[in-house]
PDB file of C-alpha atoms and ligand atoms in Angstrom:
ATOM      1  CA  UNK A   1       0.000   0.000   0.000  1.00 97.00           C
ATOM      2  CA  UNK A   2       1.213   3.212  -1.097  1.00 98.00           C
ATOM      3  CA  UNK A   3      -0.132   5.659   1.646  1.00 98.00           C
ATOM      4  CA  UNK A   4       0.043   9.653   1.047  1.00 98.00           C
ATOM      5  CA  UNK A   5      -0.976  12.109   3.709  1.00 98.00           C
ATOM      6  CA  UNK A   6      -1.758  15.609   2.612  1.00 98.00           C
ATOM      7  CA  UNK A   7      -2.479  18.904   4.862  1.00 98.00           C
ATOM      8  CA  UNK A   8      -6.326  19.442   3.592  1.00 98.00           C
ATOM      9  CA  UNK A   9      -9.055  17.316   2.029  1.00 98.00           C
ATOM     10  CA  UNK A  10      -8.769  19.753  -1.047  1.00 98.00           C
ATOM     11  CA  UNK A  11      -4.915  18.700  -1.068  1.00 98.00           C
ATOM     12  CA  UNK A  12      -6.424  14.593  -1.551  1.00 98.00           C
ATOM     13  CA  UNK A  13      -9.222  16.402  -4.368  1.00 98.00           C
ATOM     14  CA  UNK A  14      -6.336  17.553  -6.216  1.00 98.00           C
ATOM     15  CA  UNK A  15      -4.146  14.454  -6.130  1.00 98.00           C
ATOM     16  CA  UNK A  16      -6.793  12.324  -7.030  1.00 98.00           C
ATOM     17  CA  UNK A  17      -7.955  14.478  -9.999  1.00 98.00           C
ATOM     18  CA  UNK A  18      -4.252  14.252 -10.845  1.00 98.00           C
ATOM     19  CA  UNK A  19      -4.005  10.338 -11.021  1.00 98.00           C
ATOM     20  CA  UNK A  20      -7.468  10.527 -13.062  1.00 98.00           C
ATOM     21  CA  UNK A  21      -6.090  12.927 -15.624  1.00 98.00           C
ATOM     22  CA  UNK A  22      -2.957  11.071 -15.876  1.00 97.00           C
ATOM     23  CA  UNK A  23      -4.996   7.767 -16.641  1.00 98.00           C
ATOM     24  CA  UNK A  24      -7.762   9.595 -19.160  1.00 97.00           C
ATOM     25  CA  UNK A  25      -4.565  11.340 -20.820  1.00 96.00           C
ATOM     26  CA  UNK A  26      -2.296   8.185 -21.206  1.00 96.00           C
ATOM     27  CA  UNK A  27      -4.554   5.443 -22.182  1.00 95.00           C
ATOM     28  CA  UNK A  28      -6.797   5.218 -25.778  1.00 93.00           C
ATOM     29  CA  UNK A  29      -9.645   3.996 -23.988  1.00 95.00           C
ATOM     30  CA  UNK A  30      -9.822   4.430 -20.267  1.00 98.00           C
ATOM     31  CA  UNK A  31     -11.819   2.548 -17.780  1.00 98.00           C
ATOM     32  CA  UNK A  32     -12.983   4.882 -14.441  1.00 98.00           C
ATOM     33  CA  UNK A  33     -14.386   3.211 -11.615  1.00 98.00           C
ATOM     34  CA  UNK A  34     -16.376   5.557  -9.674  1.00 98.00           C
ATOM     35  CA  UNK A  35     -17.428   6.273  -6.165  1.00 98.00           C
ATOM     36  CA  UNK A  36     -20.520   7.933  -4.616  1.00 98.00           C
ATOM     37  CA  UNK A  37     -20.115   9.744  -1.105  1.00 95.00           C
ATOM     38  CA  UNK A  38     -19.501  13.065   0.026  1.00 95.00           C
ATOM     39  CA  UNK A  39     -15.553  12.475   0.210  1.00 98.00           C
ATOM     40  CA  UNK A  40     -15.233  12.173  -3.919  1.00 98.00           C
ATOM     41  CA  UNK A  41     -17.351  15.304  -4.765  1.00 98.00           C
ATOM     42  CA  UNK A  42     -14.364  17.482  -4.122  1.00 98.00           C
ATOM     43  CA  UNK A  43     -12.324  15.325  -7.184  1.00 98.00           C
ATOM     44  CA  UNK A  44     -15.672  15.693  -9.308  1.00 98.00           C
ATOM     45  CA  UNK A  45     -15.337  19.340  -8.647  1.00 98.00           C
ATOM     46  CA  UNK A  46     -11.574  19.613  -9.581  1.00 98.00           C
ATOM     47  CA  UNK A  47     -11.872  17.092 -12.740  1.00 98.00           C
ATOM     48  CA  UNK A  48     -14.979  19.496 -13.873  1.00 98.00           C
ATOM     49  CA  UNK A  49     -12.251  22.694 -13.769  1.00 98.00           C
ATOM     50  CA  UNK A  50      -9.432  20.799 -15.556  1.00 98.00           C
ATOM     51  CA  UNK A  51     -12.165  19.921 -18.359  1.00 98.00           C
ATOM     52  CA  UNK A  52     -13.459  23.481 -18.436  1.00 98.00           C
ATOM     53  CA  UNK A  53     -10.149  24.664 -19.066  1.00 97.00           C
ATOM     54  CA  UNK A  54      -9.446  22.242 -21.477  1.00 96.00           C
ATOM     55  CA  UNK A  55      -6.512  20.036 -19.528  1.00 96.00           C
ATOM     56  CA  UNK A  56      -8.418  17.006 -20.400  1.00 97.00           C
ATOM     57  CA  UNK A  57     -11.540  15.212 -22.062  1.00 97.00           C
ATOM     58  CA  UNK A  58     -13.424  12.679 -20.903  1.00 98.00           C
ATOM     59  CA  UNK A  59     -14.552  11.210 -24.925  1.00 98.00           C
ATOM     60  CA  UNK A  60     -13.199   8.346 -24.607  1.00 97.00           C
ATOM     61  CA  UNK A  61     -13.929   7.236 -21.157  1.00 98.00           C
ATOM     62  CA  UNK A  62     -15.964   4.412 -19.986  1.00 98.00           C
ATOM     63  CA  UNK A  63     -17.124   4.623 -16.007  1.00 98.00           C
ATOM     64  CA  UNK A  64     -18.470   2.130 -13.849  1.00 99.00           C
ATOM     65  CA  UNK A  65     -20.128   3.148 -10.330  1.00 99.00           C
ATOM     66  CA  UNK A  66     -19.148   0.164  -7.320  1.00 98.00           C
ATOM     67  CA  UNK A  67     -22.865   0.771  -6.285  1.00 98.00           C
ATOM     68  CA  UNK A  68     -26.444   2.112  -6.215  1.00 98.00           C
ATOM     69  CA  UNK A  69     -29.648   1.558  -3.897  1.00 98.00           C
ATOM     70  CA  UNK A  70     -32.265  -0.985  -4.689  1.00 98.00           C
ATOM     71  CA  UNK A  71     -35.763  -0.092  -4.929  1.00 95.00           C
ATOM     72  CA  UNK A  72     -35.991   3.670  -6.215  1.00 95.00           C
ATOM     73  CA  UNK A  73     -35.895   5.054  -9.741  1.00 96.00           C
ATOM     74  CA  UNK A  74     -32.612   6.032 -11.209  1.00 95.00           C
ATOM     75  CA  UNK A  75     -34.528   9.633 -11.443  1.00 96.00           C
ATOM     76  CA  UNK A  76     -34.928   9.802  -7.790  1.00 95.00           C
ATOM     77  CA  UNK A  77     -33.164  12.544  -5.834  1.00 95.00           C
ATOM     78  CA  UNK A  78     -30.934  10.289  -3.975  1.00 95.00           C
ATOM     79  CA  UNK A  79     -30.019   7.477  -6.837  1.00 97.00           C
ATOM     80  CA  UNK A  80     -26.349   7.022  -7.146  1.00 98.00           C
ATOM     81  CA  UNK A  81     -27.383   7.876 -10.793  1.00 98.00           C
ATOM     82  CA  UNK A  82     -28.841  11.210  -9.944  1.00 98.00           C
ATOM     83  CA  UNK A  83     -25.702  11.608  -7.720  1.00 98.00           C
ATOM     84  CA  UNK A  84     -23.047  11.226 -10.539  1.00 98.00           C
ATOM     85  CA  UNK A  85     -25.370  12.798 -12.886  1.00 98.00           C
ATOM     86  CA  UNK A  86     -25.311  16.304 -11.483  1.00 98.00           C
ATOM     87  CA  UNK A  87     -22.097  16.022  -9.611  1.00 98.00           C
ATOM     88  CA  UNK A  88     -20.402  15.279 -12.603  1.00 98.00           C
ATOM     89  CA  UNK A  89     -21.633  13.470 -15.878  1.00 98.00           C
ATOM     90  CA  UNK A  90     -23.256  16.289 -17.012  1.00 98.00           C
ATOM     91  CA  UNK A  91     -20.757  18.895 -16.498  1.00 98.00           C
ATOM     92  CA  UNK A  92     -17.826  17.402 -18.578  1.00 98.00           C
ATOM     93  CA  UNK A  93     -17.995  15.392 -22.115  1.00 98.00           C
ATOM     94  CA  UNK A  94     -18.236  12.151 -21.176  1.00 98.00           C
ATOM     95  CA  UNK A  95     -20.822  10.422 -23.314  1.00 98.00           C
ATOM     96  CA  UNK A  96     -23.948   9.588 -21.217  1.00 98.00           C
ATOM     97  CA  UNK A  97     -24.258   6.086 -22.550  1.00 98.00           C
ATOM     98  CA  UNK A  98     -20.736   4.920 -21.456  1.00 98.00           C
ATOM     99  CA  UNK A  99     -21.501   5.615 -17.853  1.00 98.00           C
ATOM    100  CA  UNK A 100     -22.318   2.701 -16.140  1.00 98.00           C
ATOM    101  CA  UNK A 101     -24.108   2.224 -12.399  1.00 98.00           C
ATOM    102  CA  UNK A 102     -25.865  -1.312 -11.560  1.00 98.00           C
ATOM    103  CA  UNK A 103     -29.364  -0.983 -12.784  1.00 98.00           C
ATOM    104  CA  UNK A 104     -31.187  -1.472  -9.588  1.00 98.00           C
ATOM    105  CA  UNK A 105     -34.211  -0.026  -9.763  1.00 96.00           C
ATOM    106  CA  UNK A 106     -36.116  -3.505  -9.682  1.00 96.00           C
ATOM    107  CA  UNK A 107     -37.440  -5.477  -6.679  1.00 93.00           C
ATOM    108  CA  UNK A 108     -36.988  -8.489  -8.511  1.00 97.00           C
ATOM    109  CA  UNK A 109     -34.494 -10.791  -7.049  1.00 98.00           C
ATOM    110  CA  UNK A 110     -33.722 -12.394 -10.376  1.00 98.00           C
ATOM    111  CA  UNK A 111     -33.975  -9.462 -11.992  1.00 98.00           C
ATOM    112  CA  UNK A 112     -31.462  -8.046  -9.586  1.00 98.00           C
ATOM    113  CA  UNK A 113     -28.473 -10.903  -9.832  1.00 98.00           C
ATOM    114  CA  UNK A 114     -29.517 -10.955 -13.802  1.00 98.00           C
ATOM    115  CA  UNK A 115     -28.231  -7.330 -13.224  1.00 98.00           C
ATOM    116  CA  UNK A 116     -25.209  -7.399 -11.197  1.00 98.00           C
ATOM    117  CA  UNK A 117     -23.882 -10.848 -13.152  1.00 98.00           C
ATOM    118  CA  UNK A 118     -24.151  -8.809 -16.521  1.00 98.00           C
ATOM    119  CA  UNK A 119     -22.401  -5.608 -14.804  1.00 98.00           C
ATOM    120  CA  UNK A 120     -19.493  -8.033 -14.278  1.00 98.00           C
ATOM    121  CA  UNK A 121     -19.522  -8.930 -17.756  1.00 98.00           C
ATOM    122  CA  UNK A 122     -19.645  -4.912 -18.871  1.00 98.00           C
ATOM    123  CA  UNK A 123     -16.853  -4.590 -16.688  1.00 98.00           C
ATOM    124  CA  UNK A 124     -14.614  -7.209 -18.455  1.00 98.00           C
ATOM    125  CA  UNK A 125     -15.676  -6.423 -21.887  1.00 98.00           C
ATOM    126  CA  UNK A 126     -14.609  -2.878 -21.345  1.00 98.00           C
ATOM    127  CA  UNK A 127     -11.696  -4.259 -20.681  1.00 98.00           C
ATOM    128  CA  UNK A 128     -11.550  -3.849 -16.709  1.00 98.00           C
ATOM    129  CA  UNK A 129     -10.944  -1.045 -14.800  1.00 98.00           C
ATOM    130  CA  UNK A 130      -8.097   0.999 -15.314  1.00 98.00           C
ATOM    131  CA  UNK A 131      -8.116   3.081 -11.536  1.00 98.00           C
ATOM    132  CA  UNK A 132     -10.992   2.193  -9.098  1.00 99.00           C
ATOM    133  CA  UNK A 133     -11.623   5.674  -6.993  1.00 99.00           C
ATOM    134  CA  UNK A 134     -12.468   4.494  -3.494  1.00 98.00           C
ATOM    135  CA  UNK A 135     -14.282   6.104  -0.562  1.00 98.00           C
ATOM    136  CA  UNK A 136     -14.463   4.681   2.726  1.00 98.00           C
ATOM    137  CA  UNK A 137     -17.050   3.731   5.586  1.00 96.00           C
ATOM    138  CA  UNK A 138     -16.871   4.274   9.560  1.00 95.00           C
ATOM    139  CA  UNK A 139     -17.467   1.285   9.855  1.00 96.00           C
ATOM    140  CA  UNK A 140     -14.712   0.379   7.000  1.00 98.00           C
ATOM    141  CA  UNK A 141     -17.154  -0.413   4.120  1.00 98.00           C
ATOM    142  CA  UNK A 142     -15.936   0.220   0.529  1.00 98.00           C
ATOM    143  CA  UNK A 143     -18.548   0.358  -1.974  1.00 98.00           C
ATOM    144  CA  UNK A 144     -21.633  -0.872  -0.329  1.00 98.00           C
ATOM    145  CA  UNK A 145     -19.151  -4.270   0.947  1.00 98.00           C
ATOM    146  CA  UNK A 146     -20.216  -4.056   4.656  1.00 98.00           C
ATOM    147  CA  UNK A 147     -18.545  -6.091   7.155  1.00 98.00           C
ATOM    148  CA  UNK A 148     -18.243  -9.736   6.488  1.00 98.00           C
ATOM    149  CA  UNK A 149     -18.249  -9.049   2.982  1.00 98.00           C
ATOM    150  CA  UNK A 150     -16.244 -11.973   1.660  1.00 98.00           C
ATOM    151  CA  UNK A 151     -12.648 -10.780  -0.284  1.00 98.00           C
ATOM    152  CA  UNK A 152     -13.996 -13.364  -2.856  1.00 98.00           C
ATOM    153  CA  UNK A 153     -17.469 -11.697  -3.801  1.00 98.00           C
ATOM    154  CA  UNK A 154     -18.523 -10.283  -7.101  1.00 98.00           C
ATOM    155  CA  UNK A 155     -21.609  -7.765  -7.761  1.00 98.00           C
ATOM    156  CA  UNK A 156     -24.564  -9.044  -5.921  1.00 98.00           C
ATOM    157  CA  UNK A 157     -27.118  -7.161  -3.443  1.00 98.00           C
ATOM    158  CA  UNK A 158     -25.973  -6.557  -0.019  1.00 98.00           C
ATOM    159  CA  UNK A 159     -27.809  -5.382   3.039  1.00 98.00           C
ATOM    160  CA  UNK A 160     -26.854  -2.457   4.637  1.00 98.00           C
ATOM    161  CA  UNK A 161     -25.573  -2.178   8.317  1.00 97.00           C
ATOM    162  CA  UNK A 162     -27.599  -0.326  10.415  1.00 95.00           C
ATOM    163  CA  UNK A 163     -24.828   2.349  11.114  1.00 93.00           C
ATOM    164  CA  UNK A 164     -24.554   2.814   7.324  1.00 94.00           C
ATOM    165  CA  UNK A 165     -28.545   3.529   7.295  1.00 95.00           C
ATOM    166  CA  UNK A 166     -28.022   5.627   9.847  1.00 93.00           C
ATOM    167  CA  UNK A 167     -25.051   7.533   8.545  1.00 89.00           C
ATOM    168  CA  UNK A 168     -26.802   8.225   4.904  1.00 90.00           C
ATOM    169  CA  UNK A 169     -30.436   9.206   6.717  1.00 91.00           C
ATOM    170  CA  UNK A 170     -29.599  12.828   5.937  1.00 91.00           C
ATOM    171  CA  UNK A 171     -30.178  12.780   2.326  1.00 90.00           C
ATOM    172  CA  UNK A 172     -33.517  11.491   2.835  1.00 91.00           C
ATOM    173  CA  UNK A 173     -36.253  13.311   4.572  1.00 91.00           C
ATOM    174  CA  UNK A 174     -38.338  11.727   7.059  1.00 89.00           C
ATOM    175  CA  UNK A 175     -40.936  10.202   5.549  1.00 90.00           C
ATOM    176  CA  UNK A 176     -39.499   9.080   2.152  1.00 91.00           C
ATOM    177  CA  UNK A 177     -38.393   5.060   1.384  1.00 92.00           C
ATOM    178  CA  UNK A 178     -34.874   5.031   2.540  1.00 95.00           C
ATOM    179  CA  UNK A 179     -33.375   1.505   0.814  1.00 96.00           C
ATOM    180  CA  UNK A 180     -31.643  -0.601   2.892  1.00 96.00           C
ATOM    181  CA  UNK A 181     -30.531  -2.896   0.418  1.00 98.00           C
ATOM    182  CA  UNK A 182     -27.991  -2.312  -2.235  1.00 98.00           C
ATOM    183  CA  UNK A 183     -26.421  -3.633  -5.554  1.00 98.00           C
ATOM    184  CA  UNK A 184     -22.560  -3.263  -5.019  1.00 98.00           C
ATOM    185  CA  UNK A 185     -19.371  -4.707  -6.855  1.00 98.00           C
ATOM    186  CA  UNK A 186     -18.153  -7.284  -4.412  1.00 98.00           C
ATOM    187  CA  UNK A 187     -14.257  -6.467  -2.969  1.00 98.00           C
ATOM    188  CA  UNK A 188     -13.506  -9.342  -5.544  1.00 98.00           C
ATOM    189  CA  UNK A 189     -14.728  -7.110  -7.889  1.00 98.00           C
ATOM    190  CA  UNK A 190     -12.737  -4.227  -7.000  1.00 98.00           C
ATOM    191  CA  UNK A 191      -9.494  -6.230  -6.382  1.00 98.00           C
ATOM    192  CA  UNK A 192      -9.446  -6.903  -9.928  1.00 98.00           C
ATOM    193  CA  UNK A 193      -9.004  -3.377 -10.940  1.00 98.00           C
ATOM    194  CA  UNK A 194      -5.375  -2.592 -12.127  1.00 98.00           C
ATOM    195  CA  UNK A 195      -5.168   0.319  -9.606  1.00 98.00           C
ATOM    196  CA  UNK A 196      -7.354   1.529  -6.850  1.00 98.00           C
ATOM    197  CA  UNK A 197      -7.233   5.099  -5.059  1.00 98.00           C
ATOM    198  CA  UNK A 198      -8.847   5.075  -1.785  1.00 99.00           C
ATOM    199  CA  UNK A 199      -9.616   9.002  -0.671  1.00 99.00           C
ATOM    200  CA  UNK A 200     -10.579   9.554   3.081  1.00 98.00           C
ATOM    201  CA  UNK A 201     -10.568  12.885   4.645  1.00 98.00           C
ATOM    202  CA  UNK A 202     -11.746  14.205   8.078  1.00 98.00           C
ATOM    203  CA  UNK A 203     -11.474  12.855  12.142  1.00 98.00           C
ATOM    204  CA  UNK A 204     -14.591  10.652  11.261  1.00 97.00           C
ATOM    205  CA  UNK A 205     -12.885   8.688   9.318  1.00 98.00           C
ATOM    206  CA  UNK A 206      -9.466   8.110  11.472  1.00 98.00           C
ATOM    207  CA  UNK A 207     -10.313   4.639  13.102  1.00 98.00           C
ATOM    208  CA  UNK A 208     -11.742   2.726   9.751  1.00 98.00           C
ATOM    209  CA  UNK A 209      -8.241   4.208   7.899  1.00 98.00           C
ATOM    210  CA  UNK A 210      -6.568   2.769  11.105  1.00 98.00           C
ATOM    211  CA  UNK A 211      -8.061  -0.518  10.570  1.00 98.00           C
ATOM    212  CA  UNK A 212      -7.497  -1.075   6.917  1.00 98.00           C
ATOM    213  CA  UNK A 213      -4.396   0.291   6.962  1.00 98.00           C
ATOM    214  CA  UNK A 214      -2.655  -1.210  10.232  1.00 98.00           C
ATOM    215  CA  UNK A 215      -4.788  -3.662  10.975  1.00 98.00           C
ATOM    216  CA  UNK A 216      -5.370  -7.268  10.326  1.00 98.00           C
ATOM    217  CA  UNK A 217      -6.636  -8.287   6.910  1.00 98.00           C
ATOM    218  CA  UNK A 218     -10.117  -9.029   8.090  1.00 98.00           C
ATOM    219  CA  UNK A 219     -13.946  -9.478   6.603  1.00 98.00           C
ATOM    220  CA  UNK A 220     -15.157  -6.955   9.796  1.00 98.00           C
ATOM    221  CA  UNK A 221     -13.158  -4.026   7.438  1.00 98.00           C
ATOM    222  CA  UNK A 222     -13.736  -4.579   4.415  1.00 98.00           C
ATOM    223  CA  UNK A 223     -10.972  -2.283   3.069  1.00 98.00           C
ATOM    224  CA  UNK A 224      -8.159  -4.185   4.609  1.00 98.00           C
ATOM    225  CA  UNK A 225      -8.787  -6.398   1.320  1.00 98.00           C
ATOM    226  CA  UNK A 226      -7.164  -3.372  -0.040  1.00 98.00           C
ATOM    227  CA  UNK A 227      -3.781  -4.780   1.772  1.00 98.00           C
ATOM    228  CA  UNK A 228      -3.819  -7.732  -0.996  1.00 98.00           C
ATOM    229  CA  UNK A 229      -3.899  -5.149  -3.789  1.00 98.00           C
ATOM    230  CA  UNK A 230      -0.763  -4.732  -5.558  1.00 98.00           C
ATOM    231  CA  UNK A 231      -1.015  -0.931  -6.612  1.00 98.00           C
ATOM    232  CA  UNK A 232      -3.174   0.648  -3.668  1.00 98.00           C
ATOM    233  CA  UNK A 233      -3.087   4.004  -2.969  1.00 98.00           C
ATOM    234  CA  UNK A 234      -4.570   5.328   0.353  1.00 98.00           C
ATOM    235  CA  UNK A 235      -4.571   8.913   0.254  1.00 98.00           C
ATOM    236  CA  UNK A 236      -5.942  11.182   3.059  1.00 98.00           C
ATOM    237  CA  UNK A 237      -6.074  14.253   4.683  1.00 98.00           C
ATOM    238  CA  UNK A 238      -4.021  15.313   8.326  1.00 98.00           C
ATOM    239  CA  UNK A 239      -7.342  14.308   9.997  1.00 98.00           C
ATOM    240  CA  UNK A 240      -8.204  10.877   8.395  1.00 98.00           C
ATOM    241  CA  UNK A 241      -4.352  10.256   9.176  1.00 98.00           C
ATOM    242  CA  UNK A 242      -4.380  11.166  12.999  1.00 98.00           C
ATOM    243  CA  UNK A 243      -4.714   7.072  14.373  1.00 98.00           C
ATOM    244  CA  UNK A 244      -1.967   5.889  12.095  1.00 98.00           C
ATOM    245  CA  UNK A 245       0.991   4.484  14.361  1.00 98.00           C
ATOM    246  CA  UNK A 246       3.523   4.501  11.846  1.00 98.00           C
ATOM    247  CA  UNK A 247       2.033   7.906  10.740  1.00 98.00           C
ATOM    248  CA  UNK A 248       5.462   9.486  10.198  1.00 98.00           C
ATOM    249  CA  UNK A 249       6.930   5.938   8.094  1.00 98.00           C
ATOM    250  CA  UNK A 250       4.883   6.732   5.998  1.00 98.00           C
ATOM    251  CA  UNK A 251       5.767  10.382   5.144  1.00 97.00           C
ATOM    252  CA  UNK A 252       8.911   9.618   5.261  1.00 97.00           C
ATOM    253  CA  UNK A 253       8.830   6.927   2.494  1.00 97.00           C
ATOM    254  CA  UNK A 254       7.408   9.706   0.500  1.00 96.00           C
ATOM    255  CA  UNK A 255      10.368  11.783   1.217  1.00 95.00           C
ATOM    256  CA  UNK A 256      12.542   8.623   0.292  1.00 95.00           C
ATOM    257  CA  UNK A 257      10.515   8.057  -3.335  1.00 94.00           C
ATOM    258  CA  UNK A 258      10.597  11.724  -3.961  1.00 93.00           C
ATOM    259  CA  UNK A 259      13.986  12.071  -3.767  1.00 93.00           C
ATOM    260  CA  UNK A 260      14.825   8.765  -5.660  1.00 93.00           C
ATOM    261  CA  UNK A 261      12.656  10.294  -8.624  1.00 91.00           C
ATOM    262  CA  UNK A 262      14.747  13.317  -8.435  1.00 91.00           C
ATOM    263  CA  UNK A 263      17.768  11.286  -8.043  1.00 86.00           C
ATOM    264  CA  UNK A 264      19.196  12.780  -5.053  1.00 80.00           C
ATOM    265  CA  UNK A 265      18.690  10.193  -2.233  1.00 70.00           C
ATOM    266  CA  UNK A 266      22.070   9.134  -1.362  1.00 64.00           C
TER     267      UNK A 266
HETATM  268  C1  LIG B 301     -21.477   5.367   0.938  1.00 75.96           C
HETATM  269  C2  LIG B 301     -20.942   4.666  -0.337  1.00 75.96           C
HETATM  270  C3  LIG B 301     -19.452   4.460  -0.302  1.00 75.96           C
HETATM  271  C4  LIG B 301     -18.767   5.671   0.333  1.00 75.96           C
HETATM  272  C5  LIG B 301     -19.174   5.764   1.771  1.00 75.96           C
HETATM  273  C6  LIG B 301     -18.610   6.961   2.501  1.00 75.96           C
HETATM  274  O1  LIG B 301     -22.538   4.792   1.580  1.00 75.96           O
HETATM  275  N1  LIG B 301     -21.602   3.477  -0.718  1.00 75.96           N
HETATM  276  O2  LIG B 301     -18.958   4.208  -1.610  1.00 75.96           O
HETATM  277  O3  LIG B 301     -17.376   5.542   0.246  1.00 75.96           O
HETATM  278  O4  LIG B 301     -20.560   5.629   1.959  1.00 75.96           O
HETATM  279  O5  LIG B 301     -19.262   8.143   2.163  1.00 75.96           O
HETATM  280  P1  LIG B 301     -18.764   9.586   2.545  1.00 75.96           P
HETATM  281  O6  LIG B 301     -17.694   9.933   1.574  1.00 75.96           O
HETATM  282  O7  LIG B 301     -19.984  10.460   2.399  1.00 75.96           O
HETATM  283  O8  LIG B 301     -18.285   9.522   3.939  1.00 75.96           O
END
């Protein structure tokens, strides 16, 4: 794991947008994996300025989202569709049809794995994804992968812990359907991507970076699976940082790879 800690959650915006542009500038057909959250708005923000001013296009670009809720239209005001619609789909030149979230919107449980098997298939005939973007749970999920997710599982519909219906009861208002079920890519899923950048910013999120990070690789956080990935990035702000216990190791080793780039570490 390749862990960078920056001063300010804008600071993690900025290097993430910078890993995205260097994917959708070097490769003929890039393959995005998206995240939903508050935590990855700030890199839809900063990827909508590069495209304004014309540092990069997204043309080419196929996306897949790891998740969306079960049960409500993809027009609702709280779909993961809606969500990457207006955050950032339709402010850059992606084309609309190459933008791909599990189709979800069904109740019917055939329907549903009919759905999330044929996502899989999307996925590989895209070519698989180039850089998965990553947000994390308090309680360590990634994607909708609660815990005792297996490492081993593929796109299928997942229940939701009751601290993650708790934690997302804000966008809803009191007495609209709030889904507690989800279609998610399964951490299998996500392993396979070539490269995966996991952003986490602020003091909420300082004991679930703690546990994937230092921890032991273990089903009860779901991003330790991230461990077993062979070009993870965690990057995070001061905050999301604050429980690491070989904190400064890892700045240092940034130092370290800094300086061998520039070819003045001895
Ligand atoms: C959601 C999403 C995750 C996201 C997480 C954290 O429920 N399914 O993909 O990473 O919760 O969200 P936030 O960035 O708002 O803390």
């Amino acid at each position: 794991m390749r862990i960078i800690i920056l001063p300010t959650a804008q600071h993690v915006a900025n290097y993430a947008a910078d890993r995205v542009v260097d994917i959708l500038n070097t490769r003929s057909n890039p393959v995005l994996g998206l995240a939903t959250g508050s935590t990855p708005i700030a890199l839809y923000q900063e990827l909508i300025a590069r495209y304004q001013s014309s540092q990069v296009s997204f043309q080419q670009s196929v996306t897949f989202n790891l998740d969306e809720y079960i049960g409500i239209p993809d027009t609702h005001a709280q779909s993961y569709r809606t969500f990457m619609n207006h955050h950032l789909f339709e402010q850059i030149d992606i084309e609309l049809a190459n933008t791909y979230v599990p189709l979800a919107e069904t109740t019917n449980v055939s329907e549903l794995q009919r759905n999330a098997q044929e996502y899989e298939v999307k996925i590989q005939n895209a070519g698989g994804i180039d850089l998965q973007i990553l947000g994390i749970g308090v309680n360590g999920h990634i994607g909708f992968n609660e815990p005792t997710s297996s490492f081993a599982s593929r796109t299928r519909i997942k229940t939701l812990a009751e601290s993650t219906v708790e934690a997302n009861k804000r966008f809803f208002s009191d007495d609209e359907f709030q889904p507690h079920l989800a279609l998610t890519m399964g951490i299998g899923t996500i392993l396979e991507s070539k490269a995966v950048l996991l952003m986490a910013t602020g003091q909420s999120k300082a004991n679930s970076v703690k546990a994937m990070i230092e921890g032991p690789l273990s089903a009860m956080c779901p991003a330790s699976a991230l461990q077993l990935h062979a070009a993870a990035t965690i990057v995070l702000d001061e905050e999301a940082a604050s429980e690491l216990t070989l904190k400064d190791y890892y700045q240092w080793c940034e130092q370290k790879r800094q300086q061998l780039h520039e070819g003045s570490w001895v």
